[in-house]
JSON list of C-alpha atoms in Angstrom, two decimals:
[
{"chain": "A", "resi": 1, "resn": "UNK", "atom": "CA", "xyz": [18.73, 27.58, -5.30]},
{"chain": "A", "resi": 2, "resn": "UNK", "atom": "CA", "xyz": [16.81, 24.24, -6.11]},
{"chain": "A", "resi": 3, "resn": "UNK", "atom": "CA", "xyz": [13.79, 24.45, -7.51]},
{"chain": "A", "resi": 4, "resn": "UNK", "atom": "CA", "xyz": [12.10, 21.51, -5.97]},
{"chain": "A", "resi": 5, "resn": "UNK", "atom": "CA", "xyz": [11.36, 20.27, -2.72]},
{"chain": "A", "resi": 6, "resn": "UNK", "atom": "CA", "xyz": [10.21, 17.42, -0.91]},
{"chain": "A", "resi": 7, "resn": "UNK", "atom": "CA", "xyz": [7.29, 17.39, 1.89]},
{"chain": "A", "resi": 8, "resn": "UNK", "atom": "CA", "xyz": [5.81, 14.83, 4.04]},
{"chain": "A", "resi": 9, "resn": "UNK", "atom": "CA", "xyz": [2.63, 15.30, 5.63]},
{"chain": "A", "resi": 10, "resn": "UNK", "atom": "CA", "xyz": [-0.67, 16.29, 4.38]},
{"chain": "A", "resi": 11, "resn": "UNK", "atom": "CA", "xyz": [-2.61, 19.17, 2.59]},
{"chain": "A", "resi": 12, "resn": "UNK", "atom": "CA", "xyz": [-1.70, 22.75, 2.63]},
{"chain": "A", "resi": 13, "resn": "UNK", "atom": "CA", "xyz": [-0.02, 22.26, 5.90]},
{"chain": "A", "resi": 14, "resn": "UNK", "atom": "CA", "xyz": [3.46, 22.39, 4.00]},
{"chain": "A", "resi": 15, "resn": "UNK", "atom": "CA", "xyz": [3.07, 26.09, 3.45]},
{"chain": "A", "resi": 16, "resn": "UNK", "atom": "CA", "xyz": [3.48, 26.29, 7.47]},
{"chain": "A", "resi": 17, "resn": "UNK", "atom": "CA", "xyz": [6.28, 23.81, 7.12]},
{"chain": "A", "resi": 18, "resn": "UNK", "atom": "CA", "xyz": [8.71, 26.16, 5.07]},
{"chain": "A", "resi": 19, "resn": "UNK", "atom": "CA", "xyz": [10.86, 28.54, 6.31]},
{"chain": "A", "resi": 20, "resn": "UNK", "atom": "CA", "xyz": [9.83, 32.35, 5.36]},
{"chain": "A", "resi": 21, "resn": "UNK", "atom": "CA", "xyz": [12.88, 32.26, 2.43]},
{"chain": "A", "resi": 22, "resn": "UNK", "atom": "CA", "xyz": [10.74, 29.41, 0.37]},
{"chain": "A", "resi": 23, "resn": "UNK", "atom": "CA", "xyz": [7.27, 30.77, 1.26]},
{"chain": "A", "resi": 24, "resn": "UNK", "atom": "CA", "xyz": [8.55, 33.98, -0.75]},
{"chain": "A", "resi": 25, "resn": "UNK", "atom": "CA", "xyz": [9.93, 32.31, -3.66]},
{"chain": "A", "resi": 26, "resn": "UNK", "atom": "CA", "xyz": [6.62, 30.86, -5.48]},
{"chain": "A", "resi": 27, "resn": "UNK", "atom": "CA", "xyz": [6.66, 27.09, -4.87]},
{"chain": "A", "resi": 28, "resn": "UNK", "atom": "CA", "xyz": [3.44, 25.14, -5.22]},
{"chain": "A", "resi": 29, "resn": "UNK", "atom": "CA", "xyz": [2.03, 21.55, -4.54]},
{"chain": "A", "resi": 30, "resn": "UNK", "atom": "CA", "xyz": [2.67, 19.33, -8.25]},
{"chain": "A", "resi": 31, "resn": "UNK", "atom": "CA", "xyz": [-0.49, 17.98, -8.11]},
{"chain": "A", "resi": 32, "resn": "UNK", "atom": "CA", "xyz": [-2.22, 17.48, -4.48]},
{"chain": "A", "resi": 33, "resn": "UNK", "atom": "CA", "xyz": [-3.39, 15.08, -1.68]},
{"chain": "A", "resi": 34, "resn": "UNK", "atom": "CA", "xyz": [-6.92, 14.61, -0.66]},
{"chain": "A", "resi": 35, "resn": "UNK", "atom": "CA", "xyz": [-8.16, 16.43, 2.68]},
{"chain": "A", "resi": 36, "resn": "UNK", "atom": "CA", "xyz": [-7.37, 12.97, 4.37]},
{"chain": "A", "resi": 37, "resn": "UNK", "atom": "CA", "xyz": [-4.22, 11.97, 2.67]},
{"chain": "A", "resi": 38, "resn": "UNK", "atom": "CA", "xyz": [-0.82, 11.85, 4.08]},
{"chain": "A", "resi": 39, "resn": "UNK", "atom": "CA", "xyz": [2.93, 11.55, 1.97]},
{"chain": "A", "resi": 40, "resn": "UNK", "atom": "CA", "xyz": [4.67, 12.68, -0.27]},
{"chain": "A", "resi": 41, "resn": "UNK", "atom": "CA", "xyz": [3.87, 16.28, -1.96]},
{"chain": "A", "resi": 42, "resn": "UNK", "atom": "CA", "xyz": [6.22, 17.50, -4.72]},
{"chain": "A", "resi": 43, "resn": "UNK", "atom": "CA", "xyz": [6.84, 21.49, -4.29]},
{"chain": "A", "resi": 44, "resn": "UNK", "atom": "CA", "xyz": [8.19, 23.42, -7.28]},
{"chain": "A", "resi": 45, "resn": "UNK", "atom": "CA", "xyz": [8.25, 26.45, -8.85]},
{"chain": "A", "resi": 46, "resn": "UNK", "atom": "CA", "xyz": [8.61, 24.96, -12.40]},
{"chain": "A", "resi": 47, "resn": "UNK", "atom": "CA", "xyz": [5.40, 25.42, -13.91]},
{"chain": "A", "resi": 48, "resn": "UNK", "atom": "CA", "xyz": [6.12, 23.60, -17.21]},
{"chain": "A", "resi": 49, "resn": "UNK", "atom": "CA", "xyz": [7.98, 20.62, -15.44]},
{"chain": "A", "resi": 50, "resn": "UNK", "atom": "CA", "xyz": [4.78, 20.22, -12.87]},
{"chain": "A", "resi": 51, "resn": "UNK", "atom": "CA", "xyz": [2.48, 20.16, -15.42]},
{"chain": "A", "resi": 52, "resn": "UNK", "atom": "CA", "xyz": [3.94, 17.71, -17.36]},
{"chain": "A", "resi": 53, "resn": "UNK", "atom": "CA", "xyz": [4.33, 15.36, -14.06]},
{"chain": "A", "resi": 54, "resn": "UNK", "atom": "CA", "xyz": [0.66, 15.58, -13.90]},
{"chain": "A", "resi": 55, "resn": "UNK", "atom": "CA", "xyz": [-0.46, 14.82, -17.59]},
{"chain": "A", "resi": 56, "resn": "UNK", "atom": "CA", "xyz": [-2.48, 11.48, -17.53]},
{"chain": "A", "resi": 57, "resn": "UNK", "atom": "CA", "xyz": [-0.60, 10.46, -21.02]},
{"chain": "A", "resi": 58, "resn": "UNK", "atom": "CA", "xyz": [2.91, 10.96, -19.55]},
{"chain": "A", "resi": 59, "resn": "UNK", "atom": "CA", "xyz": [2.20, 7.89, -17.40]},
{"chain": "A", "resi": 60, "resn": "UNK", "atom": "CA", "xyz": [3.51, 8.83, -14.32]},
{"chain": "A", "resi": 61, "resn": "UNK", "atom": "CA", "xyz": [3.12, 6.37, -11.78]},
{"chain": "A", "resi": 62, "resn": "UNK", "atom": "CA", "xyz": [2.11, 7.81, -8.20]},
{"chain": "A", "resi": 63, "resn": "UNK", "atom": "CA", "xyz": [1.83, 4.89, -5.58]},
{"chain": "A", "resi": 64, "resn": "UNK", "atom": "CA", "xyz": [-0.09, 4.86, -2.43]},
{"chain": "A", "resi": 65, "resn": "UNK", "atom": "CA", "xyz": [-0.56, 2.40, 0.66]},
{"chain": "A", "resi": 66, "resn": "UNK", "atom": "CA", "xyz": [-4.25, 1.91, 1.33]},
{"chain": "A", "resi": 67, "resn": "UNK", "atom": "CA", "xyz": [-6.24, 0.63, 4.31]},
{"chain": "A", "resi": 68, "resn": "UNK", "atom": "CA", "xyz": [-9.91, -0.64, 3.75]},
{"chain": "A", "resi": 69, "resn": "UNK", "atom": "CA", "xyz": [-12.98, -1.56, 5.40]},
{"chain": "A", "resi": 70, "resn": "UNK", "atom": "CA", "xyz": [-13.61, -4.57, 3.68]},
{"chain": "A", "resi": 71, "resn": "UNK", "atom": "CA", "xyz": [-11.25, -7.17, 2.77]},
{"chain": "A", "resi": 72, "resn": "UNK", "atom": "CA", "xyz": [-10.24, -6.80, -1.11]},
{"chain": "A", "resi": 73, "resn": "UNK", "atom": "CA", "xyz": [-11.23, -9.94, -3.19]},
{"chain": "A", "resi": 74, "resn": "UNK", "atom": "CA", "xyz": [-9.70, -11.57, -6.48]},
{"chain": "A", "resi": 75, "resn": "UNK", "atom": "CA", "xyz": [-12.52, -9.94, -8.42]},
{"chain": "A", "resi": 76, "resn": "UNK", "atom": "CA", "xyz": [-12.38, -6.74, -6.77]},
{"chain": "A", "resi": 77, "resn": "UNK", "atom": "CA", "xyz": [-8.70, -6.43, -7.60]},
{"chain": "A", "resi": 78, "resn": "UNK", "atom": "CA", "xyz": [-9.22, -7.67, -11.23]},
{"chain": "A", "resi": 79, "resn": "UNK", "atom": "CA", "xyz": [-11.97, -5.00, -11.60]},
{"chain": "A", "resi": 80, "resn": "UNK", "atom": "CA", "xyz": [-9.46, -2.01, -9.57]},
{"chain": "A", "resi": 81, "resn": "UNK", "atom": "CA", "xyz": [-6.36, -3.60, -12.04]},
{"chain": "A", "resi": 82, "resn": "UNK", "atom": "CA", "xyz": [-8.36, -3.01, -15.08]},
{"chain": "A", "resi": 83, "resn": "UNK", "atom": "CA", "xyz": [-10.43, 0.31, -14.56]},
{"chain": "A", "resi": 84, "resn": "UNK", "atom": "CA", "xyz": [-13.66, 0.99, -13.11]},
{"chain": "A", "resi": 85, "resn": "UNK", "atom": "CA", "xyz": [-16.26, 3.64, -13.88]},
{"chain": "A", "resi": 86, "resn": "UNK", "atom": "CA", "xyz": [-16.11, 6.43, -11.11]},
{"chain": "A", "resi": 87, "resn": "UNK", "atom": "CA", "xyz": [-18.90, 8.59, -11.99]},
{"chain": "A", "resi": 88, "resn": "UNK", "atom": "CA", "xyz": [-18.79, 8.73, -15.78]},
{"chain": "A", "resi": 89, "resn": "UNK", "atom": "CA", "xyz": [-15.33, 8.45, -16.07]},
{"chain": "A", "resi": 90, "resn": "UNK", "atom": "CA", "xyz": [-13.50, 4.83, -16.68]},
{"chain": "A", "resi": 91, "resn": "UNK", "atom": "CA", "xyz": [-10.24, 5.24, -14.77]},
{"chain": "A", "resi": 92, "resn": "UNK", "atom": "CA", "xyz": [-6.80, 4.20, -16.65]},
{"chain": "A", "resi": 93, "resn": "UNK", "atom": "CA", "xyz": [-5.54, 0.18, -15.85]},
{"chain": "A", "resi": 94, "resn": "UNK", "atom": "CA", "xyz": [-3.64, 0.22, -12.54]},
{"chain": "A", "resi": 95, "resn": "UNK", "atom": "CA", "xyz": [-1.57, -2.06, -10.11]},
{"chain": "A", "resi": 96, "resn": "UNK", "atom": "CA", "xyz": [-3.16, -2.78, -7.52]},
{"chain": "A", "resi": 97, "resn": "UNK", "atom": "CA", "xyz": [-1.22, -5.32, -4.47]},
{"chain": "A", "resi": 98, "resn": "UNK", "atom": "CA", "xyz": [-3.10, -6.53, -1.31]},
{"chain": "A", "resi": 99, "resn": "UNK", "atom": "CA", "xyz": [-1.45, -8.00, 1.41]},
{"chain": "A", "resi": 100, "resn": "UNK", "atom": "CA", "xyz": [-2.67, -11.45, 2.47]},
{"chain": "A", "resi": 101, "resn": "UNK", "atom": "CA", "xyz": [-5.44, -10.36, 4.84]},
{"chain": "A", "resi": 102, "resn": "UNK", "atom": "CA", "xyz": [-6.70, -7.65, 1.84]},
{"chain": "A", "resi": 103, "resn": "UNK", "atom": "CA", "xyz": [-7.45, -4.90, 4.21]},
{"chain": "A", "resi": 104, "resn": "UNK", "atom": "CA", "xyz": [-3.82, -3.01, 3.04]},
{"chain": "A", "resi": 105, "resn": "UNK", "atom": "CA", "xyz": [-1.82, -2.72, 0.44]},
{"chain": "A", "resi": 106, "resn": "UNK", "atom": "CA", "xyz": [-0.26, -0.83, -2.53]},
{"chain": "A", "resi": 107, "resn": "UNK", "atom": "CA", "xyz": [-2.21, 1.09, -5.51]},
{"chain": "A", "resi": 108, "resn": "UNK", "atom": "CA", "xyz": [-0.27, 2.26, -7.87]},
{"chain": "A", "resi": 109, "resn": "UNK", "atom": "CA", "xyz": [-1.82, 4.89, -10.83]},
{"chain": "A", "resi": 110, "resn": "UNK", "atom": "CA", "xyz": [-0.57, 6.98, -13.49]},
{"chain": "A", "resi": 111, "resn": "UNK", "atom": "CA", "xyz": [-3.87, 9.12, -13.47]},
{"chain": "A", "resi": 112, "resn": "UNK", "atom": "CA", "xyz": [-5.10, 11.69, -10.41]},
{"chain": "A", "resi": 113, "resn": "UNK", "atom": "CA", "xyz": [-8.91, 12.58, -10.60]},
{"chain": "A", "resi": 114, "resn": "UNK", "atom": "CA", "xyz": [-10.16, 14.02, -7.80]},
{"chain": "A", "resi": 115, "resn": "UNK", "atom": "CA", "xyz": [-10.68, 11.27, -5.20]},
{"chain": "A", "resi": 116, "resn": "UNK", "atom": "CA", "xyz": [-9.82, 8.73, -7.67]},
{"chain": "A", "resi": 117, "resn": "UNK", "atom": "CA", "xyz": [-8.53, 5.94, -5.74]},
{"chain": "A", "resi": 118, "resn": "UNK", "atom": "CA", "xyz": [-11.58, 6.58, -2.96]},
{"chain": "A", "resi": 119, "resn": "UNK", "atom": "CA", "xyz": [-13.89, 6.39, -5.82]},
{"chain": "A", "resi": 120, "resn": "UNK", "atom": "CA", "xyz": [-12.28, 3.75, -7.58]},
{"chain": "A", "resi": 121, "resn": "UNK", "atom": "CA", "xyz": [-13.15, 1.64, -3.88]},
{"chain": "A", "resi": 122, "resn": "UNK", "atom": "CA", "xyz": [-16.59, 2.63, -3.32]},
{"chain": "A", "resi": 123, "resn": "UNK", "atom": "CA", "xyz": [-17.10, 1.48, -7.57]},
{"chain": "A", "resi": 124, "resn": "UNK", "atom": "CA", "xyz": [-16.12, -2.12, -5.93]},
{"chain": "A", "resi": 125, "resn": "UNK", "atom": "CA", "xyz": [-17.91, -1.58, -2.66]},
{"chain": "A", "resi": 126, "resn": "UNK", "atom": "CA", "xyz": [-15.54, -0.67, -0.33]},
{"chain": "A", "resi": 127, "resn": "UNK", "atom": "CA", "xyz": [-14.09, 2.06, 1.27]},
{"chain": "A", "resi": 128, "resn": "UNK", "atom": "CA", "xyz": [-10.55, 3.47, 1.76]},
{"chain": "A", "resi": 129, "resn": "UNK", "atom": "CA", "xyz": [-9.84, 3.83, 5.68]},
{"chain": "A", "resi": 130, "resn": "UNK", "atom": "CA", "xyz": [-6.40, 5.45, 5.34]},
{"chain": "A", "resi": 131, "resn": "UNK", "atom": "CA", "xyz": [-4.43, 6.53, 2.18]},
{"chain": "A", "resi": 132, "resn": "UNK", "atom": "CA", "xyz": [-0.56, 8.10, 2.34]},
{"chain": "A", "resi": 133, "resn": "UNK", "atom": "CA", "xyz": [0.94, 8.49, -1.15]},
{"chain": "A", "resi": 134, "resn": "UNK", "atom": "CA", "xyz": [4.67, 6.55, -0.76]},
{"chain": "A", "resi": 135, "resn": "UNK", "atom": "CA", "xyz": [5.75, 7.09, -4.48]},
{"chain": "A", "resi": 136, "resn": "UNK", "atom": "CA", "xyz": [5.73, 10.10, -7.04]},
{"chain": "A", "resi": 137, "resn": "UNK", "atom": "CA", "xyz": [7.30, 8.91, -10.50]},
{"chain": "A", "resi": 138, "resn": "UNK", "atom": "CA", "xyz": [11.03, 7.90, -9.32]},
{"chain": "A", "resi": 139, "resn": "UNK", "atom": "CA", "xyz": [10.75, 9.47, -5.71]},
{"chain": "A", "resi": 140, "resn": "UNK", "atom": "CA", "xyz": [10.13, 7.48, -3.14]},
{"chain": "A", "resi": 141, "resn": "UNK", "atom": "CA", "xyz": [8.81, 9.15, 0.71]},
{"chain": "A", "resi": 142, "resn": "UNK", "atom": "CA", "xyz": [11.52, 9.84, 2.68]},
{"chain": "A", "resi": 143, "resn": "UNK", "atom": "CA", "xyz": [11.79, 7.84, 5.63]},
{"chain": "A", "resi": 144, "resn": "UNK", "atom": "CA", "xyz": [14.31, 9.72, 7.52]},
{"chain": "A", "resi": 145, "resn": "UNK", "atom": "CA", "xyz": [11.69, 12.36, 7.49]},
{"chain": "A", "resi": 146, "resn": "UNK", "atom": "CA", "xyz": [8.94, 13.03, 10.04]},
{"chain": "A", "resi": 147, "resn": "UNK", "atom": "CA", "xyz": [5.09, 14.40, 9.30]},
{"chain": "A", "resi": 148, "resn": "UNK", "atom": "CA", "xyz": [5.40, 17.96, 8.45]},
{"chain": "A", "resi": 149, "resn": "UNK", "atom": "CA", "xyz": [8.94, 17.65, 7.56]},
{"chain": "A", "resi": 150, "resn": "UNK", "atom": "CA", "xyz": [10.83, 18.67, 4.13]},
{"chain": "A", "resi": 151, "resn": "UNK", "atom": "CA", "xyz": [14.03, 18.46, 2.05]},
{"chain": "A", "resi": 152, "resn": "UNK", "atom": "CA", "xyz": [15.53, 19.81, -0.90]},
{"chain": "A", "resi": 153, "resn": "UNK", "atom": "CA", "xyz": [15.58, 17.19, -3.62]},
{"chain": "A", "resi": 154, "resn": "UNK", "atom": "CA", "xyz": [18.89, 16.37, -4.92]},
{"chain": "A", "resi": 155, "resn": "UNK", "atom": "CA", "xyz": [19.94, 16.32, -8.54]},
{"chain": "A", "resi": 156, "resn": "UNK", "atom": "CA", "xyz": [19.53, 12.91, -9.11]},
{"chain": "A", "resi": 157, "resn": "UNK", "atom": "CA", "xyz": [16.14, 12.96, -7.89]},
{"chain": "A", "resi": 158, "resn": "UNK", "atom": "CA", "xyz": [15.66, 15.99, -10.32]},
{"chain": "A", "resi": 159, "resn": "UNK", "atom": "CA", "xyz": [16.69, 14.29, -13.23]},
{"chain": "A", "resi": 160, "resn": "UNK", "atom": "CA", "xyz": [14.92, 11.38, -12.80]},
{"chain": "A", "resi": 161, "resn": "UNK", "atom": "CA", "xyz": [11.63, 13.35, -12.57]},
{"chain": "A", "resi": 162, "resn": "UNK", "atom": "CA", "xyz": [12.50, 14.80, -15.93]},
{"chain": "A", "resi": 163, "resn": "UNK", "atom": "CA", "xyz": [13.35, 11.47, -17.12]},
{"chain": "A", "resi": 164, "resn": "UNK", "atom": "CA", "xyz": [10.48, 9.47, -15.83]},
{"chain": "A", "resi": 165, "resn": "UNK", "atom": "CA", "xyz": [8.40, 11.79, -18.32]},
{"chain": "A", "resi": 166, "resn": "UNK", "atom": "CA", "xyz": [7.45, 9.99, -21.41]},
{"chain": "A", "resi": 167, "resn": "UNK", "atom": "CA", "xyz": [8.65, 12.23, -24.33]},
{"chain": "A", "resi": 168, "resn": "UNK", "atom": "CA", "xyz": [5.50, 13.61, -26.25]}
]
């Protein structure tokens, strides 16, 4: 049996999601989404290999389409791009790509504090409306899959995730 797996939806709603087979085996979230984020959640039950997804100096990139009250501005996208302070903590550099109106677009970061990117708005005065994560290092979310939906992971998925690593 695989050891990873592939969910789309939202919180610990994936537990419900599995069939009674997988709930038994030990699988867990690599990392997690926020109460009010949607997309793609990694499941595993390799401990080592999660934990090394999630180490801020293994720079992998997790990408996620935002929605915002405000429109984003030049400056407010330089400041995002370059790291703000979110309570103490000055997040890592980050890509950050509005769409022409500035109310949407793609944030891409190789960090995950809690909240981060909803911080990382309200440190520029704005506020994240909707957030779905679309990327996880080299895996992109599914579209053949609905909300609350999952698939195995196949093994060139695999070894990408152990390639998209940076080696300590």
């Amino acid at each position: 049996m695989t050891e990873y797996g592939f969910y789309r939806g939202s919180g610990a709603a994936w537990q419900r999601a599995l069939p009674p087979e997988l709930q038994r085996i030990g699988l867990f979230p690599c990392g997690r989404l926020d109460k009010n984020t949607l997309g793609l959640m990694l499941l595993t039950n390799n401990g080592e290999l999660a934990h090394k997804l999630l180490l801020p100096r293994m720079h992998v990139a997790k990408t996620y389409a935002f929605s915002c009250k405000f429109p984003l501005h030049a400056e407010d996208v330089a400041q995002l791009s370059s790291g703000v302070d979110i309570g103490g903590y000055v997040t890592k550099p980050c890509t950050v790509l509005p769409d022409a109106e500035g109310k949407s677009g793609t944030i891409t970061i190789t960090e995950g504090k809690y909240h981060q990117i909803k911080l990382m708005f309200e440190a520029v005065h704005n506020q994240i409306t909707a957030l779905e994560r679309r990327c996880f290092g080299n895996l992109s979310l599914d579209p053949c899959l609905d909300r609350g939906e999952w698939r195995y992971l196949t093994d060139e998925e695999i070894n990408g995730l152990k390639n998209c690593i940076c080696k300590e």
